[in-house]
Amino acid sequence: MEMPVPPSGVLSMLPKPTASVTFKFPPDVVHEILSVLSDYTTLSAAIRVSKAFYDAFQSRSWLIVHSILEKIVGPALPQAKRLEYYEQWVVPTGDPRRHTIPDEEYFRLHASDWEPTKASVSRMVERAKAVQLLEGYYSIRFKDRTSCSSRLDAIEAVRFEKALYRYWLCYELLKNDAFTWAAAQPPFSDLSDVDDVMQEYAEDPSERPLYGHSKRIRNGFVNVFRYLASQELLELLETLAFLEDSMIWLQNAHWEWNVPFAPTSRTPIDPAQLARSLEARLPQDEYGFGSDEHNLIWVAARAVLRQRKDPAQFRAYWDVKAIIIAATDNEAQCSRCQTIAGDTHWGLLGPPNMFLLEGMLSREEKIALLPAAIATNANELRLLHAYTKYPQCRITLDKVIFEMMDMGLEEEDEQENMWKKDGWYCLGCIEDLYRRRIEFWWQDRKMRCDIHV
């Protein structure tokens, strides 16, 4: 049997061994050992200590690289490959209209036909890290509030990861003007029925009739989405809603006291940039292109769903959660008012997820919770904001809340003083705590830190 020729790009991924260790394993066994490694760092270490390992990698490099890549990316590998294929082969041409992207089934059935370069593998690994980080935030937000690590079960995780890679491809298509010109429309497109079904929903201003440039982009996405099942489209839309919610959370968490912020949904969101921003807890500065074009991803996906459902069915269909099968401990109650977690938009807040409070409330909502002595005094408001937000004296809102829970105020009765740091509270109770104690907390902090207006 003729041995496969290793691709030149992959061979350069690893250095030649610096030490020689003798192993008497057959080449097939060495290949299996390298294939079960979980990451490229471990593979690099193995290659460095053994010439036998290095020779095995040279003879079957792509099979080994692919095996490790499958472990890093997981079941969403076909979607990840499709995204990288577009990045590697279509974007560099400068004219995305000249190329078509194979469907997901091609990347699933012909896994070894496409051999990415070293740079491609590195990009896929970095994207996988971003997907895992965003999955953790999605999990603590909708699945299990007790952990920042993903608690999605196997089915839920696959749904989220595939949907995120599909959205990521949509983002790249839009960013690279893949549907800008009429020539970008496939010849088999018959989209007259899209406009017909859109007229049934003319009351929705976000899905008004489209013309020219916007219509071409929408039709391009309709052609992409027609090959996805309805369940997959709902997963895509739910993932996009989560990304938008996360972007608004970042903006709310980093508000400026004198600059009103009106969060706009459906704005361009780069998943990699969003993951970096969430990890650093810092907002994005630029988004790259207009929100109206990005909104066409929503419009196209919903149009395809409407083609498959009548209006009454569609509205009921749209309200169904597509990714999460069941949230953990959804019947838990607020430690103070006994509100059920599943009956609130944000669920319950406790030590593991109290940091989410930072972005739950808008600038106006945060100011509305302040007493008049602070809210109507520009200098006092500026000083409070500077103390809690500036890097040299940064104190997060969750720390402020926990400090307030430790305060025992004579002005409050026993029921109002019953706060526990390990308790779980609804947003309404946390707002009540903040409203009652922020003035006392701020006065105490100014005295202890010698802060003056």
JSON list of C-alpha atoms in Angstrom, two decimals, residues 196-401:
[
{"chain": "A", "resi": 196, "resn": "ASP", "atom": "CA", "xyz": [-44.78, 36.93, -0.90]},
{"chain": "A", "resi": 197, "resn": "VAL", "atom": "CA", "xyz": [-44.42, 35.41, 2.53]},
{"chain": "A", "resi": 198, "resn": "MET", "atom": "CA", "xyz": [-42.80, 38.59, 3.89]},
{"chain": "A", "resi": 199, "resn": "GLN", "atom": "CA", "xyz": [-45.93, 40.56, 3.00]},
{"chain": "A", "resi": 200, "resn": "GLU", "atom": "CA", "xyz": [-47.88, 38.49, 5.51]},
{"chain": "A", "resi": 201, "resn": "TYR", "atom": "CA", "xyz": [-45.76, 40.06, 8.26]},
{"chain": "A", "resi": 202, "resn": "ALA", "atom": "CA", "xyz": [-45.73, 43.66, 7.05]},
{"chain": "A", "resi": 203, "resn": "GLU", "atom": "CA", "xyz": [-46.62, 44.83, 10.57]},
{"chain": "A", "resi": 204, "resn": "ASP", "atom": "CA", "xyz": [-43.07, 44.03, 11.70]},
{"chain": "A", "resi": 205, "resn": "PRO", "atom": "CA", "xyz": [-40.96, 47.13, 10.79]},
{"chain": "A", "resi": 206, "resn": "SER", "atom": "CA", "xyz": [-37.72, 45.12, 11.04]},
{"chain": "A", "resi": 207, "resn": "GLU", "atom": "CA", "xyz": [-38.86, 42.92, 8.16]},
{"chain": "A", "resi": 208, "resn": "ARG", "atom": "CA", "xyz": [-40.17, 45.50, 5.72]},
{"chain": "A", "resi": 209, "resn": "PRO", "atom": "CA", "xyz": [-39.89, 44.88, 1.95]},
{"chain": "A", "resi": 210, "resn": "LEU", "atom": "CA", "xyz": [-36.30, 45.08, 0.77]},
{"chain": "A", "resi": 211, "resn": "TYR", "atom": "CA", "xyz": [-34.83, 46.46, -2.43]},
{"chain": "A", "resi": 212, "resn": "GLY", "atom": "CA", "xyz": [-31.52, 46.54, -4.30]},
{"chain": "A", "resi": 213, "resn": "HIS", "atom": "CA", "xyz": [-28.41, 45.95, -2.19]},
{"chain": "A", "resi": 214, "resn": "SER", "atom": "CA", "xyz": [-30.27, 44.77, 0.95]},
{"chain": "A", "resi": 215, "resn": "LYS", "atom": "CA", "xyz": [-32.50, 42.44, -1.04]},
{"chain": "A", "resi": 216, "resn": "ARG", "atom": "CA", "xyz": [-29.50, 40.79, -2.73]},
{"chain": "A", "resi": 217, "resn": "ILE", "atom": "CA", "xyz": [-27.87, 40.16, 0.65]},
{"chain": "A", "resi": 218, "resn": "ARG", "atom": "CA", "xyz": [-31.06, 38.74, 2.12]},
{"chain": "A", "resi": 219, "resn": "ASN", "atom": "CA", "xyz": [-31.59, 36.48, -0.88]},
{"chain": "A", "resi": 220, "resn": "GLY", "atom": "CA", "xyz": [-28.01, 35.25, -0.62]},
{"chain": "A", "resi": 221, "resn": "PHE", "atom": "CA", "xyz": [-28.57, 34.22, 2.99]},
{"chain": "A", "resi": 222, "resn": "VAL", "atom": "CA", "xyz": [-31.90, 32.64, 2.07]},
{"chain": "A", "resi": 223, "resn": "ASN", "atom": "CA", "xyz": [-30.04, 30.38, -0.36]},
{"chain": "A", "resi": 224, "resn": "VAL", "atom": "CA", "xyz": [-27.60, 29.45, 2.41]},
{"chain": "A", "resi": 225, "resn": "PHE", "atom": "CA", "xyz": [-30.33, 28.74, 4.95]},
{"chain": "A", "resi": 226, "resn": "ARG", "atom": "CA", "xyz": [-32.64, 26.72, 2.71]},
{"chain": "A", "resi": 227, "resn": "TYR", "atom": "CA", "xyz": [-30.38, 23.70, 3.17]},
{"chain": "A", "resi": 228, "resn": "LEU", "atom": "CA", "xyz": [-30.65, 23.82, 6.97]},
{"chain": "A", "resi": 229, "resn": "ALA", "atom": "CA", "xyz": [-33.40, 22.07, 8.87]},
{"chain": "A", "resi": 230, "resn": "SER", "atom": "CA", "xyz": [-35.92, 24.24, 10.72]},
{"chain": "A", "resi": 231, "resn": "GLN", "atom": "CA", "xyz": [-34.48, 23.10, 14.05]},
{"chain": "A", "resi": 232, "resn": "GLU", "atom": "CA", "xyz": [-31.01, 24.18, 12.91]},
{"chain": "A", "resi": 233, "resn": "LEU", "atom": "CA", "xyz": [-32.32, 27.59, 11.87]},
{"chain": "A", "resi": 234, "resn": "LEU", "atom": "CA", "xyz": [-33.93, 28.08, 15.27]},
{"chain": "A", "resi": 235, "resn": "GLU", "atom": "CA", "xyz": [-30.64, 27.13, 16.93]},
{"chain": "A", "resi": 236, "resn": "LEU", "atom": "CA", "xyz": [-28.85, 29.66, 14.74]},
{"chain": "A", "resi": 237, "resn": "LEU", "atom": "CA", "xyz": [-31.29, 32.43, 15.65]},
{"chain": "A", "resi": 238, "resn": "GLU", "atom": "CA", "xyz": [-31.13, 31.58, 19.36]},
{"chain": "A", "resi": 239, "resn": "THR", "atom": "CA", "xyz": [-27.33, 31.69, 19.25]},
{"chain": "A", "resi": 240, "resn": "LEU", "atom": "CA", "xyz": [-27.40, 35.04, 17.46]},
{"chain": "A", "resi": 241, "resn": "ALA", "atom": "CA", "xyz": [-29.78, 36.40, 20.10]},
{"chain": "A", "resi": 242, "resn": "PHE", "atom": "CA", "xyz": [-27.33, 35.28, 22.80]},
{"chain": "A", "resi": 243, "resn": "LEU", "atom": "CA", "xyz": [-24.43, 37.02, 21.03]},
{"chain": "A", "resi": 244, "resn": "GLU", "atom": "CA", "xyz": [-26.42, 40.23, 20.78]},
{"chain": "A", "resi": 245, "resn": "ASP", "atom": "CA", "xyz": [-27.43, 39.98, 24.43]},
{"chain": "A", "resi": 246, "resn": "SER", "atom": "CA", "xyz": [-23.78, 39.48, 25.40]},
{"chain": "A", "resi": 247, "resn": "MET", "atom": "CA", "xyz": [-22.71, 42.54, 23.43]},
{"chain": "A", "resi": 248, "resn": "ILE", "atom": "CA", "xyz": [-25.34, 44.68, 25.14]},
{"chain": "A", "resi": 249, "resn": "TRP", "atom": "CA", "xyz": [-24.26, 43.22, 28.50]},
{"chain": "A", "resi": 250, "resn": "LEU", "atom": "CA", "xyz": [-20.71, 44.42, 27.85]},
{"chain": "A", "resi": 251, "resn": "GLN", "atom": "CA", "xyz": [-21.89, 47.90, 26.95]},
{"chain": "A", "resi": 252, "resn": "ASN", "atom": "CA", "xyz": [-24.08, 48.11, 30.05]},
{"chain": "A", "resi": 253, "resn": "ALA", "atom": "CA", "xyz": [-21.24, 46.88, 32.23]},
{"chain": "A", "resi": 254, "resn": "HIS", "atom": "CA", "xyz": [-18.96, 49.69, 31.06]},
{"chain": "A", "resi": 255, "resn": "TRP", "atom": "CA", "xyz": [-21.29, 52.67, 30.92]},
{"chain": "A", "resi": 256, "resn": "GLU", "atom": "CA", "xyz": [-20.09, 56.25, 31.29]},
{"chain": "A", "resi": 257, "resn": "TRP", "atom": "CA", "xyz": [-21.97, 58.41, 33.77]},
{"chain": "A", "resi": 258, "resn": "ASN", "atom": "CA", "xyz": [-22.32, 61.34, 31.33]},
{"chain": "A", "resi": 259, "resn": "VAL", "atom": "CA", "xyz": [-22.75, 59.43, 28.05]},
{"chain": "A", "resi": 260, "resn": "PRO", "atom": "CA", "xyz": [-26.17, 57.84, 27.48]},
{"chain": "A", "resi": 261, "resn": "PHE", "atom": "CA", "xyz": [-25.99, 54.50, 25.69]},
{"chain": "A", "resi": 262, "resn": "ALA", "atom": "CA", "xyz": [-28.87, 53.14, 23.67]},
{"chain": "A", "resi": 263, "resn": "PRO", "atom": "CA", "xyz": [-28.00, 49.48, 22.94]},
{"chain": "A", "resi": 264, "resn": "THR", "atom": "CA", "xyz": [-28.94, 48.44, 19.43]},
{"chain": "A", "resi": 265, "resn": "SER", "atom": "CA", "xyz": [-29.75, 44.81, 18.79]},
{"chain": "A", "resi": 266, "resn": "ARG", "atom": "CA", "xyz": [-28.65, 42.93, 15.71]},
{"chain": "A", "resi": 267, "resn": "THR", "atom": "CA", "xyz": [-25.38, 44.78, 15.23]},
{"chain": "A", "resi": 268, "resn": "PRO", "atom": "CA", "xyz": [-22.31, 43.14, 13.70]},
{"chain": "A", "resi": 269, "resn": "ILE", "atom": "CA", "xyz": [-20.72, 40.72, 16.15]},
{"chain": "A", "resi": 270, "resn": "ASP", "atom": "CA", "xyz": [-17.37, 39.06, 15.60]},
{"chain": "A", "resi": 271, "resn": "PRO", "atom": "CA", "xyz": [-17.47, 35.93, 17.82]},
{"chain": "A", "resi": 272, "resn": "ALA", "atom": "CA", "xyz": [-13.70, 35.96, 18.32]},
{"chain": "A", "resi": 273, "resn": "GLN", "atom": "CA", "xyz": [-13.70, 39.62, 19.40]},
{"chain": "A", "resi": 274, "resn": "LEU", "atom": "CA", "xyz": [-16.72, 39.05, 21.63]},
{"chain": "A", "resi": 275, "resn": "ALA", "atom": "CA", "xyz": [-15.02, 36.11, 23.35]},
{"chain": "A", "resi": 276, "resn": "ARG", "atom": "CA", "xyz": [-11.91, 38.21, 24.01]},
{"chain": "A", "resi": 277, "resn": "SER", "atom": "CA", "xyz": [-14.04, 41.05, 25.35]},
{"chain": "A", "resi": 278, "resn": "LEU", "atom": "CA", "xyz": [-16.02, 38.79, 27.68]},
{"chain": "A", "resi": 279, "resn": "GLU", "atom": "CA", "xyz": [-12.83, 37.18, 28.95]},
{"chain": "A", "resi": 280, "resn": "ALA", "atom": "CA", "xyz": [-11.30, 40.58, 29.70]},
{"chain": "A", "resi": 281, "resn": "ARG", "atom": "CA", "xyz": [-14.69, 42.05, 30.74]},
{"chain": "A", "resi": 282, "resn": "LEU", "atom": "CA", "xyz": [-14.12, 44.94, 28.33]},
{"chain": "A", "resi": 283, "resn": "PRO", "atom": "CA", "xyz": [-16.50, 46.17, 25.60]},
{"chain": "A", "resi": 284, "resn": "GLN", "atom": "CA", "xyz": [-15.84, 46.11, 21.88]},
{"chain": "A", "resi": 285, "resn": "ASP", "atom": "CA", "xyz": [-14.87, 49.43, 20.31]},
{"chain": "A", "resi": 286, "resn": "GLU", "atom": "CA", "xyz": [-15.66, 48.82, 16.65]},
{"chain": "A", "resi": 287, "resn": "TYR", "atom": "CA", "xyz": [-17.94, 46.48, 14.76]},
{"chain": "A", "resi": 288, "resn": "GLY", "atom": "CA", "xyz": [-16.78, 46.95, 11.19]},
{"chain": "A", "resi": 289, "resn": "PHE", "atom": "CA", "xyz": [-19.97, 47.47, 9.18]},
{"chain": "A", "resi": 290, "resn": "GLY", "atom": "CA", "xyz": [-23.56, 48.63, 9.43]},
{"chain": "A", "resi": 291, "resn": "SER", "atom": "CA", "xyz": [-26.20, 47.10, 11.63]},
{"chain": "A", "resi": 292, "resn": "ASP", "atom": "CA", "xyz": [-28.85, 47.18, 8.89]},
{"chain": "A", "resi": 293, "resn": "GLU", "atom": "CA", "xyz": [-26.89, 44.66, 6.82]},
{"chain": "A", "resi": 294, "resn": "HIS", "atom": "CA", "xyz": [-26.30, 42.39, 9.80]},
{"chain": "A", "resi": 295, "resn": "ASN", "atom": "CA", "xyz": [-30.02, 42.40, 10.51]},
{"chain": "A", "resi": 296, "resn": "LEU", "atom": "CA", "xyz": [-30.52, 40.64, 7.18]},
{"chain": "A", "resi": 297, "resn": "ILE", "atom": "CA", "xyz": [-29.23, 37.40, 8.73]},
{"chain": "A", "resi": 298, "resn": "TRP", "atom": "CA", "xyz": [-32.27, 37.48, 11.00]},
{"chain": "A", "resi": 299, "resn": "VAL", "atom": "CA", "xyz": [-34.58, 38.45, 8.18]},
{"chain": "A", "resi": 300, "resn": "ALA", "atom": "CA", "xyz": [-33.39, 35.66, 5.86]},
{"chain": "A", "resi": 301, "resn": "ALA", "atom": "CA", "xyz": [-33.56, 32.90, 8.49]},
{"chain": "A", "resi": 302, "resn": "ARG", "atom": "CA", "xyz": [-37.03, 33.93, 9.63]},
{"chain": "A", "resi": 303, "resn": "ALA", "atom": "CA", "xyz": [-38.21, 34.18, 6.02]},
{"chain": "A", "resi": 304, "resn": "VAL", "atom": "CA", "xyz": [-37.15, 30.58, 5.37]},
{"chain": "A", "resi": 305, "resn": "LEU", "atom": "CA", "xyz": [-38.94, 29.43, 8.52]},
{"chain": "A", "resi": 306, "resn": "ARG", "atom": "CA", "xyz": [-42.08, 31.29, 7.48]},
{"chain": "A", "resi": 307, "resn": "GLN", "atom": "CA", "xyz": [-42.04, 29.55, 4.13]},
{"chain": "A", "resi": 308, "resn": "ARG", "atom": "CA", "xyz": [-42.31, 26.27, 6.02]},
{"chain": "A", "resi": 309, "resn": "LYS", "atom": "CA", "xyz": [-45.00, 27.36, 8.51]},
{"chain": "A", "resi": 310, "resn": "ASP", "atom": "CA", "xyz": [-48.25, 29.28, 8.35]},
{"chain": "A", "resi": 311, "resn": "PRO", "atom": "CA", "xyz": [-48.34, 32.51, 10.45]},
{"chain": "A", "resi": 312, "resn": "ALA", "atom": "CA", "xyz": [-50.08, 30.97, 13.47]},
{"chain": "A", "resi": 313, "resn": "GLN", "atom": "CA", "xyz": [-47.74, 27.98, 13.57]},
{"chain": "A", "resi": 314, "resn": "PHE", "atom": "CA", "xyz": [-44.68, 30.17, 13.09]},
{"chain": "A", "resi": 315, "resn": "ARG", "atom": "CA", "xyz": [-45.40, 32.38, 16.09]},
{"chain": "A", "resi": 316, "resn": "ALA", "atom": "CA", "xyz": [-45.81, 29.36, 18.35]},
{"chain": "A", "resi": 317, "resn": "TYR", "atom": "CA", "xyz": [-42.74, 27.74, 16.78]},
{"chain": "A", "resi": 318, "resn": "TRP", "atom": "CA", "xyz": [-40.63, 30.83, 17.35]},
{"chain": "A", "resi": 319, "resn": "ASP", "atom": "CA", "xyz": [-41.26, 30.85, 21.12]},
{"chain": "A", "resi": 320, "resn": "VAL", "atom": "CA", "xyz": [-39.72, 27.39, 21.61]},
{"chain": "A", "resi": 321, "resn": "LYS", "atom": "CA", "xyz": [-36.19, 27.23, 23.03]},
{"chain": "A", "resi": 322, "resn": "ALA", "atom": "CA", "xyz": [-34.08, 25.45, 20.44]},
{"chain": "A", "resi": 323, "resn": "ILE", "atom": "CA", "xyz": [-30.82, 24.57, 22.26]},
{"chain": "A", "resi": 324, "resn": "ILE", "atom": "CA", "xyz": [-31.46, 23.99, 25.96]},
{"chain": "A", "resi": 325, "resn": "ILE", "atom": "CA", "xyz": [-33.46, 20.87, 26.73]},
{"chain": "A", "resi": 326, "resn": "ALA", "atom": "CA", "xyz": [-33.97, 21.73, 30.41]},
{"chain": "A", "resi": 327, "resn": "ALA", "atom": "CA", "xyz": [-32.33, 24.27, 32.73]},
{"chain": "A", "resi": 328, "resn": "THR", "atom": "CA", "xyz": [-30.79, 23.02, 35.96]},
{"chain": "A", "resi": 329, "resn": "ASP", "atom": "CA", "xyz": [-32.76, 23.70, 39.16]},
{"chain": "A", "resi": 330, "resn": "ASN", "atom": "CA", "xyz": [-35.27, 25.89, 37.36]},
{"chain": "A", "resi": 331, "resn": "GLU", "atom": "CA", "xyz": [-37.73, 25.55, 40.27]},
{"chain": "A", "resi": 332, "resn": "ALA", "atom": "CA", "xyz": [-35.37, 27.04, 42.87]},
{"chain": "A", "resi": 333, "resn": "GLN", "atom": "CA", "xyz": [-36.74, 29.98, 44.85]},
{"chain": "A", "resi": 334, "resn": "CYS", "atom": "CA", "xyz": [-35.32, 33.36, 45.83]},
{"chain": "A", "resi": 335, "resn": "SER", "atom": "CA", "xyz": [-33.94, 33.20, 49.38]},
{"chain": "A", "resi": 336, "resn": "ARG", "atom": "CA", "xyz": [-35.82, 36.39, 50.28]},
{"chain": "A", "resi": 337, "resn": "CYS", "atom": "CA", "xyz": [-39.09, 36.61, 48.35]},
{"chain": "A", "resi": 338, "resn": "GLN", "atom": "CA", "xyz": [-39.47, 32.99, 47.13]},
{"chain": "A", "resi": 339, "resn": "THR", "atom": "CA", "xyz": [-39.74, 34.00, 43.49]},
{"chain": "A", "resi": 340, "resn": "ILE", "atom": "CA", "xyz": [-39.20, 30.94, 41.28]},
{"chain": "A", "resi": 341, "resn": "ALA", "atom": "CA", "xyz": [-36.07, 31.09, 39.11]},
{"chain": "A", "resi": 342, "resn": "GLY", "atom": "CA", "xyz": [-37.87, 29.97, 35.97]},
{"chain": "A", "resi": 343, "resn": "ASP", "atom": "CA", "xyz": [-40.36, 32.85, 36.27]},
{"chain": "A", "resi": 344, "resn": "THR", "atom": "CA", "xyz": [-37.71, 35.57, 35.91]},
{"chain": "A", "resi": 345, "resn": "HIS", "atom": "CA", "xyz": [-35.75, 36.72, 32.86]},
{"chain": "A", "resi": 346, "resn": "TRP", "atom": "CA", "xyz": [-32.34, 36.59, 34.55]},
{"chain": "A", "resi": 347, "resn": "GLY", "atom": "CA", "xyz": [-33.01, 33.72, 36.96]},
{"chain": "A", "resi": 348, "resn": "LEU", "atom": "CA", "xyz": [-31.44, 33.86, 40.43]},
{"chain": "A", "resi": 349, "resn": "LEU", "atom": "CA", "xyz": [-28.16, 35.52, 41.38]},
{"chain": "A", "resi": 350, "resn": "GLY", "atom": "CA", "xyz": [-25.62, 34.07, 43.83]},
{"chain": "A", "resi": 351, "resn": "PRO", "atom": "CA", "xyz": [-21.84, 33.91, 44.37]},
{"chain": "A", "resi": 352, "resn": "PRO", "atom": "CA", "xyz": [-20.98, 32.08, 41.10]},
{"chain": "A", "resi": 353, "resn": "ASN", "atom": "CA", "xyz": [-22.95, 34.36, 38.77]},
{"chain": "A", "resi": 354, "resn": "MET", "atom": "CA", "xyz": [-23.35, 37.65, 40.66]},
{"chain": "A", "resi": 355, "resn": "PHE", "atom": "CA", "xyz": [-20.84, 39.19, 38.21]},
{"chain": "A", "resi": 356, "resn": "LEU", "atom": "CA", "xyz": [-23.63, 39.12, 35.61]},
{"chain": "A", "resi": 357, "resn": "LEU", "atom": "CA", "xyz": [-25.34, 41.91, 37.56]},
{"chain": "A", "resi": 358, "resn": "GLU", "atom": "CA", "xyz": [-22.80, 44.37, 36.14]},
{"chain": "A", "resi": 359, "resn": "GLY", "atom": "CA", "xyz": [-24.40, 44.29, 32.70]},
{"chain": "A", "resi": 360, "resn": "MET", "atom": "CA", "xyz": [-28.01, 43.44, 33.53]},
{"chain": "A", "resi": 361, "resn": "LEU", "atom": "CA", "xyz": [-29.02, 47.04, 34.12]},
{"chain": "A", "resi": 362, "resn": "SER", "atom": "CA", "xyz": [-28.64, 49.93, 31.71]},
{"chain": "A", "resi": 363, "resn": "ARG", "atom": "CA", "xyz": [-27.08, 53.27, 32.66]},
{"chain": "A", "resi": 364, "resn": "GLU", "atom": "CA", "xyz": [-30.50, 54.80, 33.24]},
{"chain": "A", "resi": 365, "resn": "GLU", "atom": "CA", "xyz": [-31.65, 51.88, 35.39]},
{"chain": "A", "resi": 366, "resn": "LYS", "atom": "CA", "xyz": [-28.52, 52.05, 37.54]},
{"chain": "A", "resi": 367, "resn": "ILE", "atom": "CA", "xyz": [-28.90, 55.79, 38.08]},
{"chain": "A", "resi": 368, "resn": "ALA", "atom": "CA", "xyz": [-32.59, 55.32, 38.92]},
{"chain": "A", "resi": 369, "resn": "LEU", "atom": "CA", "xyz": [-31.60, 53.08, 41.85]},
{"chain": "A", "resi": 370, "resn": "LEU", "atom": "CA", "xyz": [-29.45, 55.81, 43.40]},
{"chain": "A", "resi": 371, "resn": "PRO", "atom": "CA", "xyz": [-30.83, 58.16, 46.08]},
{"chain": "A", "resi": 372, "resn": "ALA", "atom": "CA", "xyz": [-31.59, 61.70, 44.95]},
{"chain": "A", "resi": 373, "resn": "ALA", "atom": "CA", "xyz": [-28.58, 63.06, 46.87]},
{"chain": "A", "resi": 374, "resn": "ILE", "atom": "CA", "xyz": [-26.31, 61.17, 44.45]},
{"chain": "A", "resi": 375, "resn": "ALA", "atom": "CA", "xyz": [-28.39, 60.90, 41.28]},
{"chain": "A", "resi": 376, "resn": "THR", "atom": "CA", "xyz": [-29.06, 64.66, 41.03]},
{"chain": "A", "resi": 377, "resn": "ASN", "atom": "CA", "xyz": [-25.54, 65.71, 41.99]},
{"chain": "A", "resi": 378, "resn": "ALA", "atom": "CA", "xyz": [-23.29, 65.53, 38.92]},
{"chain": "A", "resi": 379, "resn": "ASN", "atom": "CA", "xyz": [-20.08, 65.79, 40.94]},
{"chain": "A", "resi": 380, "resn": "GLU", "atom": "CA", "xyz": [-21.13, 63.05, 43.36]},
{"chain": "A", "resi": 381, "resn": "LEU", "atom": "CA", "xyz": [-22.25, 60.81, 40.53]},
{"chain": "A", "resi": 382, "resn": "ARG", "atom": "CA", "xyz": [-18.98, 61.35, 38.68]},
{"chain": "A", "resi": 383, "resn": "LEU", "atom": "CA", "xyz": [-16.99, 60.55, 41.83]},
{"chain": "A", "resi": 384, "resn": "LEU", "atom": "CA", "xyz": [-18.94, 57.35, 42.50]},
{"chain": "A", "resi": 385, "resn": "HIS", "atom": "CA", "xyz": [-18.53, 56.23, 38.91]},
{"chain": "A", "resi": 386, "resn": "ALA", "atom": "CA", "xyz": [-14.81, 57.02, 38.92]},
{"chain": "A", "resi": 387, "resn": "TYR", "atom": "CA", "xyz": [-14.28, 55.07, 42.12]},
{"chain": "A", "resi": 388, "resn": "THR", "atom": "CA", "xyz": [-16.08, 51.94, 40.91]},
{"chain": "A", "resi": 389, "resn": "LYS", "atom": "CA", "xyz": [-14.97, 51.98, 37.27]},
{"chain": "A", "resi": 390, "resn": "TYR", "atom": "CA", "xyz": [-11.48, 53.35, 36.87]},
{"chain": "A", "resi": 391, "resn": "PRO", "atom": "CA", "xyz": [-8.67, 50.76, 36.77]},
{"chain": "A", "resi": 392, "resn": "GLN", "atom": "CA", "xyz": [-6.70, 52.20, 39.70]},
{"chain": "A", "resi": 393, "resn": "CYS", "atom": "CA", "xyz": [-9.62, 51.76, 42.09]},
{"chain": "A", "resi": 394, "resn": "ARG", "atom": "CA", "xyz": [-11.75, 49.22, 40.23]},
{"chain": "A", "resi": 395, "resn": "ILE", "atom": "CA", "xyz": [-14.45, 47.59, 42.34]},
{"chain": "A", "resi": 396, "resn": "THR", "atom": "CA", "xyz": [-17.06, 45.48, 40.59]},
{"chain": "A", "resi": 397, "resn": "LEU", "atom": "CA", "xyz": [-20.76, 45.67, 41.30]},
{"chain": "A", "resi": 398, "resn": "ASP", "atom": "CA", "xyz": [-20.91, 42.12, 42.67]},
{"chain": "A", "resi": 399, "resn": "LYS", "atom": "CA", "xyz": [-18.29, 43.04, 45.31]},
{"chain": "A", "resi": 400, "resn": "VAL", "atom": "CA", "xyz": [-20.32, 46.11, 46.23]},
{"chain": "A", "resi": 401, "resn": "ILE", "atom": "CA", "xyz": [-23.43, 43.93, 46.66]}
]
